[in-house]
Short mmCIF file of N, CA, C and O in Angstrom, two decimals:
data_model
loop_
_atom_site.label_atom_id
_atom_site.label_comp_id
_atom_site.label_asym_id
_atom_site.label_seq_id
_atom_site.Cartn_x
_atom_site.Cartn_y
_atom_site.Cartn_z
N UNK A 1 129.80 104.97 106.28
CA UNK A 1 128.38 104.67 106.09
C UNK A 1 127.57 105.06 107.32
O UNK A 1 126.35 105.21 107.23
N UNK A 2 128.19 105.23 108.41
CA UNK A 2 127.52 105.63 109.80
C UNK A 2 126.81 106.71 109.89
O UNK A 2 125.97 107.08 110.71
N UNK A 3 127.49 107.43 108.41
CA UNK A 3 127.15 109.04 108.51
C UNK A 3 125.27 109.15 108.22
O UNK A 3 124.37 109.82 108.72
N UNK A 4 125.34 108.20 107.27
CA UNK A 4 123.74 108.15 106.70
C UNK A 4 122.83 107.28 107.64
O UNK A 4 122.86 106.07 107.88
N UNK A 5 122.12 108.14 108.05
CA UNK A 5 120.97 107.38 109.01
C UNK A 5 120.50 106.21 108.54
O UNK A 5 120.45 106.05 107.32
N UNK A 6 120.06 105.12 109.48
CA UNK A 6 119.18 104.19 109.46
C UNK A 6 118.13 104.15 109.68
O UNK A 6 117.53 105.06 110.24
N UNK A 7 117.41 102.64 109.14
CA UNK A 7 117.81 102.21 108.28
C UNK A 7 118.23 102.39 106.87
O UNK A 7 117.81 103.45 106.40
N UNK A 8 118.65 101.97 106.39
CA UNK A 8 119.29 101.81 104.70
C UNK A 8 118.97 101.22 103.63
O UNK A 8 118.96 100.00 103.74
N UNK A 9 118.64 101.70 102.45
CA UNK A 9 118.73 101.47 101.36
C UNK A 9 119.80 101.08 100.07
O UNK A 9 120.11 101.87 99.18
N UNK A 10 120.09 100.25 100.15
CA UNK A 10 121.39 100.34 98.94
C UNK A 10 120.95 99.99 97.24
O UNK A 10 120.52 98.91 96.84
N UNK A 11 121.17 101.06 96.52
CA UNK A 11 120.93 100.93 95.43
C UNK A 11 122.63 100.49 94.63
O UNK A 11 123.64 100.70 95.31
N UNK A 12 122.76 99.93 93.27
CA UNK A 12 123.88 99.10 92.82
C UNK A 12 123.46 99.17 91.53
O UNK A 12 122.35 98.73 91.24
N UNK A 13 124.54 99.93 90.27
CA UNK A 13 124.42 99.85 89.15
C UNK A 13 125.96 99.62 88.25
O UNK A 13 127.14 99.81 88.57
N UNK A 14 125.43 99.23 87.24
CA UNK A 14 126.88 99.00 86.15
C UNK A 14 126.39 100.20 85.61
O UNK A 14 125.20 100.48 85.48
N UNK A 15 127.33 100.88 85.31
CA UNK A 15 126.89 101.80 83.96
C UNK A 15 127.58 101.40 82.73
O UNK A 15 128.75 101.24 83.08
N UNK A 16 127.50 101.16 81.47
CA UNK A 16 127.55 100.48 80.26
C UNK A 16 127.36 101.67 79.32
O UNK A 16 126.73 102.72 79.29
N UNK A 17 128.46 100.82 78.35
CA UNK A 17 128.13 102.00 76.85
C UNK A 17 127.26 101.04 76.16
O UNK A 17 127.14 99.84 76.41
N UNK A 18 126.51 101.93 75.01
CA UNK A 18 125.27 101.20 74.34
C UNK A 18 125.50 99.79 73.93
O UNK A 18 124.57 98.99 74.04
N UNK A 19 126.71 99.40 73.44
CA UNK A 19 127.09 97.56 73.35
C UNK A 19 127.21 96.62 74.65
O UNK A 19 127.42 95.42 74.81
N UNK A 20 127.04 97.39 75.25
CA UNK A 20 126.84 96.58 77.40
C UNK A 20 128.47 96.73 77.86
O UNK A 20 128.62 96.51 79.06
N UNK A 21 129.37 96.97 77.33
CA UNK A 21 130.68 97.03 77.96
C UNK A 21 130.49 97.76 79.33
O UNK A 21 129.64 98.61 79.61
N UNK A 22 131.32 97.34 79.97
CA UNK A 22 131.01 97.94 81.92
C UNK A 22 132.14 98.63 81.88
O UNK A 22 133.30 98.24 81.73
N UNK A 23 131.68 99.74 82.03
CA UNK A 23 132.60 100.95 82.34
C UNK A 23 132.96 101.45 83.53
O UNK A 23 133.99 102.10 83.70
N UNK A 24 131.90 101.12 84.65
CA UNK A 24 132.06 101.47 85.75
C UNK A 24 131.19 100.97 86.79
O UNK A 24 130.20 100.47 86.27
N UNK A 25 131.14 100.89 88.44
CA UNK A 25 130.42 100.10 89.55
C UNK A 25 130.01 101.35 90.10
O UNK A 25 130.73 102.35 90.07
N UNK A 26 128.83 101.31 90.62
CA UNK A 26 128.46 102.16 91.21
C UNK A 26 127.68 101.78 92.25
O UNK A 26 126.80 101.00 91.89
N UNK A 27 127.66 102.08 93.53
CA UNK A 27 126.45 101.72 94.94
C UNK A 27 126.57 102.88 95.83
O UNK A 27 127.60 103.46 96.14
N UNK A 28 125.78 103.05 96.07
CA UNK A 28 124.95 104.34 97.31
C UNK A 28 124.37 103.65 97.98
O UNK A 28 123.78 102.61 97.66
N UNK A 29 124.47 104.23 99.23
CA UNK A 29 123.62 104.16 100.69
C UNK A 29 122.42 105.31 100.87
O UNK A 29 122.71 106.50 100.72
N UNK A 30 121.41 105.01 101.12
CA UNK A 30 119.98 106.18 101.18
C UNK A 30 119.41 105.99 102.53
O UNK A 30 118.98 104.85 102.71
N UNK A 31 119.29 106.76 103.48
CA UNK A 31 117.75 106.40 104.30
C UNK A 31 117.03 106.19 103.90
O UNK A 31 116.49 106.99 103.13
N UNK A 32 116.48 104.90 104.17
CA UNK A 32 114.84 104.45 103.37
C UNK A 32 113.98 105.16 103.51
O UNK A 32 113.22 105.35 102.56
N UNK A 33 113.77 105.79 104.72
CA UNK A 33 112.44 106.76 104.28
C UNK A 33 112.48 107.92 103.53
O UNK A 33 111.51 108.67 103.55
N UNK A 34 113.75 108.25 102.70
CA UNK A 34 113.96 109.36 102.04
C UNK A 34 114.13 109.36 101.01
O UNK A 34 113.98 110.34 100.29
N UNK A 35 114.68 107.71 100.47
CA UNK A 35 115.00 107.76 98.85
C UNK A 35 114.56 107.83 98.10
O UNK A 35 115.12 108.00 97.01
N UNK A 36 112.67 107.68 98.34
CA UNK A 36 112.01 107.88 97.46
C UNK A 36 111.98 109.15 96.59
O UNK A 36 111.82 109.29 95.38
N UNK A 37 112.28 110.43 98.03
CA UNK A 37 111.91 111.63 97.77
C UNK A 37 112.79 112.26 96.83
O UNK A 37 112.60 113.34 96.25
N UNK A 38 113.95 111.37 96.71
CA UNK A 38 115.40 111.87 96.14
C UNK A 38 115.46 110.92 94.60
O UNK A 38 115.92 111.20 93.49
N UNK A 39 115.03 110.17 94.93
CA UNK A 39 115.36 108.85 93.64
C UNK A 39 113.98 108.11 93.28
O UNK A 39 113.55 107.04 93.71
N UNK A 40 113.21 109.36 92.01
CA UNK A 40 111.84 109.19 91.98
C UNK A 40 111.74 108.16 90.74
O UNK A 40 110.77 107.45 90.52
N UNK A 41 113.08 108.22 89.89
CA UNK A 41 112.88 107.32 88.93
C UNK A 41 114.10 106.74 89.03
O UNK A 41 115.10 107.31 88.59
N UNK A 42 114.15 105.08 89.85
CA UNK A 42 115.40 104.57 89.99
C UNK A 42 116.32 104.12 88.99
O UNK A 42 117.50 103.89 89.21
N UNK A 43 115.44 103.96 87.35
CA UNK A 43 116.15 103.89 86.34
C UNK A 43 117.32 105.27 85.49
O UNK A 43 118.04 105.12 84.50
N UNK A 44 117.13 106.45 86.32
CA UNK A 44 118.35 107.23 85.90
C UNK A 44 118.98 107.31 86.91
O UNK A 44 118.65 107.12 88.08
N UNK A 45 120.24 107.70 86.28
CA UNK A 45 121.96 108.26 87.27
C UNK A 45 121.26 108.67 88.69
O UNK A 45 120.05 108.90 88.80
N UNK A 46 121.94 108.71 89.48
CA UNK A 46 121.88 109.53 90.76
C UNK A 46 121.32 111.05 90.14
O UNK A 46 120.24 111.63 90.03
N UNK A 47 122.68 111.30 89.83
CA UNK A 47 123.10 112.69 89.25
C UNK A 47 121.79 113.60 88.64
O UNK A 47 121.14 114.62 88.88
N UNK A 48 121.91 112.23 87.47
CA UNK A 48 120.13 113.17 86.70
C UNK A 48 118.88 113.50 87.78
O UNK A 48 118.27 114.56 87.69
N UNK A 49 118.57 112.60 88.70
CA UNK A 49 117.81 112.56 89.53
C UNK A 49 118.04 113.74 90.71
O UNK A 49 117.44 114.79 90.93
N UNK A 50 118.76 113.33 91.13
CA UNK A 50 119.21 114.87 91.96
C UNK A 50 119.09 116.34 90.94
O UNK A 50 118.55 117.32 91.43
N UNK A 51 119.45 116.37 90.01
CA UNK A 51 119.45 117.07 88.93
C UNK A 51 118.29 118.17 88.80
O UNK A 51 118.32 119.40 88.88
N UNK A 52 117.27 117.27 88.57
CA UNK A 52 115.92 117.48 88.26
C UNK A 52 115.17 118.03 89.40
O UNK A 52 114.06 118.54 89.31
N UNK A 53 115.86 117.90 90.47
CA UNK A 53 114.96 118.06 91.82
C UNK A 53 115.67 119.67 91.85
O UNK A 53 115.20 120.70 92.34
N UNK A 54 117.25 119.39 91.00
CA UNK A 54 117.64 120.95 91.77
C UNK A 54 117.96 120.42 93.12
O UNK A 54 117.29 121.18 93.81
N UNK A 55 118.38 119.84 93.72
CA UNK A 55 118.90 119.34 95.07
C UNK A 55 120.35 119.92 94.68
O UNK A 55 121.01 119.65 93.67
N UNK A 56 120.64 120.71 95.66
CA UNK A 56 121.62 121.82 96.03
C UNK A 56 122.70 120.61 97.10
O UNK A 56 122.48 120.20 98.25
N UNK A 57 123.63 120.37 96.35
CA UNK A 57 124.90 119.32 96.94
C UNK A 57 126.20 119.55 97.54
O UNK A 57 126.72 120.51 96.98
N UNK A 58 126.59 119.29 98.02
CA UNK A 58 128.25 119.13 98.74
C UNK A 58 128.65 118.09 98.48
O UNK A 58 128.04 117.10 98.87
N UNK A 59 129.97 117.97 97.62
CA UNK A 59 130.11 116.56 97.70
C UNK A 59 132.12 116.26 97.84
O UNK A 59 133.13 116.41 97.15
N UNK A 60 131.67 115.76 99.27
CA UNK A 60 133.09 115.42 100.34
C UNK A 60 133.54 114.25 100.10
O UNK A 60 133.12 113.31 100.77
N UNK A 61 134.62 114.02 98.96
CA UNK A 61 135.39 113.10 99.15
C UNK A 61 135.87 112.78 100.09
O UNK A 61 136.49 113.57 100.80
N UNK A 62 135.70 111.45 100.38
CA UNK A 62 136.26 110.79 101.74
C UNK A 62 137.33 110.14 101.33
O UNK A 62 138.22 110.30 102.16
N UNK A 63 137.89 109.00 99.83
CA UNK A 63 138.90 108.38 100.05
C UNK A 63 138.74 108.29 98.45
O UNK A 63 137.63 108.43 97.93
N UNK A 64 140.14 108.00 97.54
CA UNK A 64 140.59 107.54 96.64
C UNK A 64 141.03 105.99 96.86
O UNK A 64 141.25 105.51 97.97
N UNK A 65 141.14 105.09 95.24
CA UNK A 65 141.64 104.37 95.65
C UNK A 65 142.25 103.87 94.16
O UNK A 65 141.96 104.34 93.06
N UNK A 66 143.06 102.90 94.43
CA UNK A 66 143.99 102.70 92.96
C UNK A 66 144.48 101.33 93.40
O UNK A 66 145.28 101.33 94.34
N UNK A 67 144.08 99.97 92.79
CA UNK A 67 144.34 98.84 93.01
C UNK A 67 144.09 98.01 92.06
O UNK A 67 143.63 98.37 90.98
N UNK A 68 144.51 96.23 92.51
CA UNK A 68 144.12 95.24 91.71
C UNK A 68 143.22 94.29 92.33
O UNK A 68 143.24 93.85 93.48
N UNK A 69 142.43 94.05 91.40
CA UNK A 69 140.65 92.95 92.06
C UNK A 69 140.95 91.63 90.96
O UNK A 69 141.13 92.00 89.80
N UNK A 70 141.00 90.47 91.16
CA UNK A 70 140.75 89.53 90.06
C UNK A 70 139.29 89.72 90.59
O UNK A 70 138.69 88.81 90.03
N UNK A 71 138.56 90.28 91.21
CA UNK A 71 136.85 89.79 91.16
C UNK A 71 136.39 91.23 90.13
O UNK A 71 135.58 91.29 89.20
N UNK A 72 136.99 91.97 90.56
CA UNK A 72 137.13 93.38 89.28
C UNK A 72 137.14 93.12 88.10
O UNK A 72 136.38 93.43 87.18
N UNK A 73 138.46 92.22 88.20
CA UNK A 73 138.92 91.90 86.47
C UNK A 73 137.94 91.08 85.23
O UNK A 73 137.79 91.32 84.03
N UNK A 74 137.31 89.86 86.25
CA UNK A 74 136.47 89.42 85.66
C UNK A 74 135.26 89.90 85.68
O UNK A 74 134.65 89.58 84.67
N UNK A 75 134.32 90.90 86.82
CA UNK A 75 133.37 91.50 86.38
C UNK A 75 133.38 92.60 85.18
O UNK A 75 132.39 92.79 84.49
N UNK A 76 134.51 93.27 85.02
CA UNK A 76 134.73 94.13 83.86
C UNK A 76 135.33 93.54 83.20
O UNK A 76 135.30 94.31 82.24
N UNK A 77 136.05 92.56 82.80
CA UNK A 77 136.48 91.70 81.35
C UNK A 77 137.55 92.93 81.15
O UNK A 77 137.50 93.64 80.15
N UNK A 78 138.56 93.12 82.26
CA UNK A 78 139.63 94.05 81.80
C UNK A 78 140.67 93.89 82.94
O UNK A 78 140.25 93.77 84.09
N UNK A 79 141.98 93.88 82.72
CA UNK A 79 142.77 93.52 83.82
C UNK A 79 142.75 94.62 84.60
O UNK A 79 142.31 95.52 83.88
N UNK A 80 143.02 95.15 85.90
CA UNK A 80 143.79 96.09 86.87
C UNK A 80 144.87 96.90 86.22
O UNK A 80 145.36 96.51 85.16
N UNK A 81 145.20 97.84 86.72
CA UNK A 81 144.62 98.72 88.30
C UNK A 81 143.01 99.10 88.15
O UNK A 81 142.61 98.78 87.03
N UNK A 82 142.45 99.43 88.61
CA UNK A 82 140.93 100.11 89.27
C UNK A 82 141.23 101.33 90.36
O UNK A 82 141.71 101.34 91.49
N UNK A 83 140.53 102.68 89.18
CA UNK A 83 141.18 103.46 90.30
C UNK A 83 139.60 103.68 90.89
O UNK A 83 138.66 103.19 90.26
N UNK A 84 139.41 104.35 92.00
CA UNK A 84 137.74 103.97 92.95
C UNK A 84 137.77 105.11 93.93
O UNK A 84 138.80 105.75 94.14
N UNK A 85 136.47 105.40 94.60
CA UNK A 85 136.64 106.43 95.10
C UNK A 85 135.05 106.59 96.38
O UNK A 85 133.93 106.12 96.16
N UNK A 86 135.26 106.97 96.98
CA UNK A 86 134.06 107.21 97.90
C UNK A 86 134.11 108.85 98.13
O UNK A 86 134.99 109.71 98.08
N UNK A 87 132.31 108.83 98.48
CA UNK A 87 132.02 110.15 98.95
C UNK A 87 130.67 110.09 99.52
O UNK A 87 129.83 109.20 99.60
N UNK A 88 130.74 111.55 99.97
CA UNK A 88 128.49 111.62 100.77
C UNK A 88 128.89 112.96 100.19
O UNK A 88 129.85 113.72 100.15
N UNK A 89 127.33 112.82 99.65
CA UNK A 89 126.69 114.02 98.97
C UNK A 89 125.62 114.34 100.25
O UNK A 89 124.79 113.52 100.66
N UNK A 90 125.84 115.93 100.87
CA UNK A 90 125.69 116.60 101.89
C UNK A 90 124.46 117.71 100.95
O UNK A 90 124.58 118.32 99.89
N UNK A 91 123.32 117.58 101.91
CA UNK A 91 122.42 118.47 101.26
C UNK A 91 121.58 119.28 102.63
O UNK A 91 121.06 118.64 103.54
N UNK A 92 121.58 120.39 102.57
CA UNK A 92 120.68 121.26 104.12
C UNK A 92 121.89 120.63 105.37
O UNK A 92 121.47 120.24 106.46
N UNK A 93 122.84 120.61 105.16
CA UNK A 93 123.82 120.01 106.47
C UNK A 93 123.79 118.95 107.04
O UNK A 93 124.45 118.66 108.04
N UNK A 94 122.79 118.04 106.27
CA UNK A 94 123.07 116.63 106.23
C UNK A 94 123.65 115.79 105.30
O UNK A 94 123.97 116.12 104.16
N UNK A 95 123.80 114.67 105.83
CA UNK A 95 124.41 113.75 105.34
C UNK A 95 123.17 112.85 104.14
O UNK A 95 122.50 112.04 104.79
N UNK A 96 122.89 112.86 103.02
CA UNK A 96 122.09 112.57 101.96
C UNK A 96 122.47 111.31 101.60
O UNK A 96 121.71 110.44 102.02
N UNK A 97 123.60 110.84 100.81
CA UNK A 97 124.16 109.48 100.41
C UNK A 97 125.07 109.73 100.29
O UNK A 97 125.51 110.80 99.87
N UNK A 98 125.97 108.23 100.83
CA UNK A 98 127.49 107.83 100.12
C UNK A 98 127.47 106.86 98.86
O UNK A 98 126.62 105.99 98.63
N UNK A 99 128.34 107.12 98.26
CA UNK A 99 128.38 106.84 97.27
C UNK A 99 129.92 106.19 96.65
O UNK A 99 130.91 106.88 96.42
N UNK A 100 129.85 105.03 96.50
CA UNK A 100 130.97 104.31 96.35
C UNK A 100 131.15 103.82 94.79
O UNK A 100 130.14 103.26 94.36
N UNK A 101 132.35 103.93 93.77
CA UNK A 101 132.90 103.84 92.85
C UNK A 101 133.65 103.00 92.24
O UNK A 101 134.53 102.88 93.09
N UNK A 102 133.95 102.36 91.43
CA UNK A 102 134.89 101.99 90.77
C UNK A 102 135.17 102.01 89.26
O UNK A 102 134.36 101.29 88.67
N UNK A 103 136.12 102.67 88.38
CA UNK A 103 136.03 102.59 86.86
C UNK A 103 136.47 101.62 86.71
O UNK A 103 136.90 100.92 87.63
N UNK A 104 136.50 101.30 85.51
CA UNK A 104 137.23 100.18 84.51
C UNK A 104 138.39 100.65 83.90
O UNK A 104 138.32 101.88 83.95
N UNK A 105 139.32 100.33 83.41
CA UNK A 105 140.46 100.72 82.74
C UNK A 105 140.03 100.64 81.19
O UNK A 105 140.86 101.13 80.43
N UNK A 106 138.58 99.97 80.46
CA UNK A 106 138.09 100.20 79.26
C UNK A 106 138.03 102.18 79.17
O UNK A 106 137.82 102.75 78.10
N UNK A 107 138.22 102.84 80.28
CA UNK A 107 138.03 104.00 79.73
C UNK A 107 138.97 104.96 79.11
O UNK A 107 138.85 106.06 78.59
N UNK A 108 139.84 104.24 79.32
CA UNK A 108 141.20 104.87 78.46
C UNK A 108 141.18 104.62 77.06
O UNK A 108 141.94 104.98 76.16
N UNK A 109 140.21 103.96 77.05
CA UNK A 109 139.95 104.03 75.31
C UNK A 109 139.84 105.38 74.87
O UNK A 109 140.61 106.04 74.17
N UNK A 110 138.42 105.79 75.56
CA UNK A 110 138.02 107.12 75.97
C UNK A 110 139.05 108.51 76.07
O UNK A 110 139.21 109.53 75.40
N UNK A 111 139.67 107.89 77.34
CA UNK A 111 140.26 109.04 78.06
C UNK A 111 141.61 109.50 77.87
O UNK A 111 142.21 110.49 78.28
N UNK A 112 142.01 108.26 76.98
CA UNK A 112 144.13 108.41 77.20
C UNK A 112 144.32 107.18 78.69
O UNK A 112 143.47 106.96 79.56
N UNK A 113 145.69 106.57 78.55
CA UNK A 113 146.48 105.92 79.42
C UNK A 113 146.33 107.07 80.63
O UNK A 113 146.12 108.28 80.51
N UNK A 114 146.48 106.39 81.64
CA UNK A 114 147.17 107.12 83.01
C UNK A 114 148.43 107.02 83.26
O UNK A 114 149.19 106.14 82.85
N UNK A 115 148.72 108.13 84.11
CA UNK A 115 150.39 108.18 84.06
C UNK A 115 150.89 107.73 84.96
O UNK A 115 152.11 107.63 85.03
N UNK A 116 149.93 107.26 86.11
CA UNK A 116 149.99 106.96 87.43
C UNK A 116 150.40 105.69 88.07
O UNK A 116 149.56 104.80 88.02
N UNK A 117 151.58 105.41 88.69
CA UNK A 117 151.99 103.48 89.12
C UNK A 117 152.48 104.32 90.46
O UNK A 117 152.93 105.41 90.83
N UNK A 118 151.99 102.85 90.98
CA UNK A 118 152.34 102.69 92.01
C UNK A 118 153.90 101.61 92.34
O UNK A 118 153.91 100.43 92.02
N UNK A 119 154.87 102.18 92.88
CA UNK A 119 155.83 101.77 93.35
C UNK A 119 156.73 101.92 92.44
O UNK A 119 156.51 102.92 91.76
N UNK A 120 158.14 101.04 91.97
CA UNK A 120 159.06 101.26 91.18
C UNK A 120 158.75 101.41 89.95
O UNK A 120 159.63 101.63 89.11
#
């Protein structure tokens, strides 16, 4: 988070399928004096928003992650693993926002099982 100048803005969303099921966590870090310029309508995605501007991105995964949360479990009404992930979206050779993740395991409804365990 050091990477993104101060002070800070933190924006925090669920994203939901049309019946409210939580599919996924989402929070970004912004310089406040910039997020406006980037996040003109805070009710869409990052993504769409950047989108629309045409804001030309880099985007540097910093870390994966694959675990168990009982504070997870009960905010998504779904047991563990949670796989999660961080990054900063790099724009003109700066550092723009990080952006921190987590899915739900409701998306394997969606997506198919994962094949992925950890340990034996």
């Amino acid at each position: 988070i050091e990477k993104v100048p101060g002070p800070r803005t933190r924006r925090q969303v669920w994203l939901r399928t049309g019946s409210g099921q939580r599919l996924a966590y989402a929070t970004s870090w912004w310089e406040s004096s910039h997020v406006d310029d980037y996040l003109q309508n805070r009710t869409l995605p990052v993504w769409a928003s950047l989108a629309r501007l045409r804001t030309e991105l880099y985007r540097d995964v910093r870390g994966v992650y694959y675990g168990n949360s009982s504070d997870l479990a009960l905010a998504f009404g779904e047991p563990g693993a949670f796989w999660g992930r961080h990054y900063l979206f790099w724009h003109r050779g700066q550092p723009l926002t990080l952006i921190y993740e987590v899915f739900s395991p409701y998306l394997q409804r969606y997506l198919g099982p994962t094949a992925f365990k950890i340990g034996n």
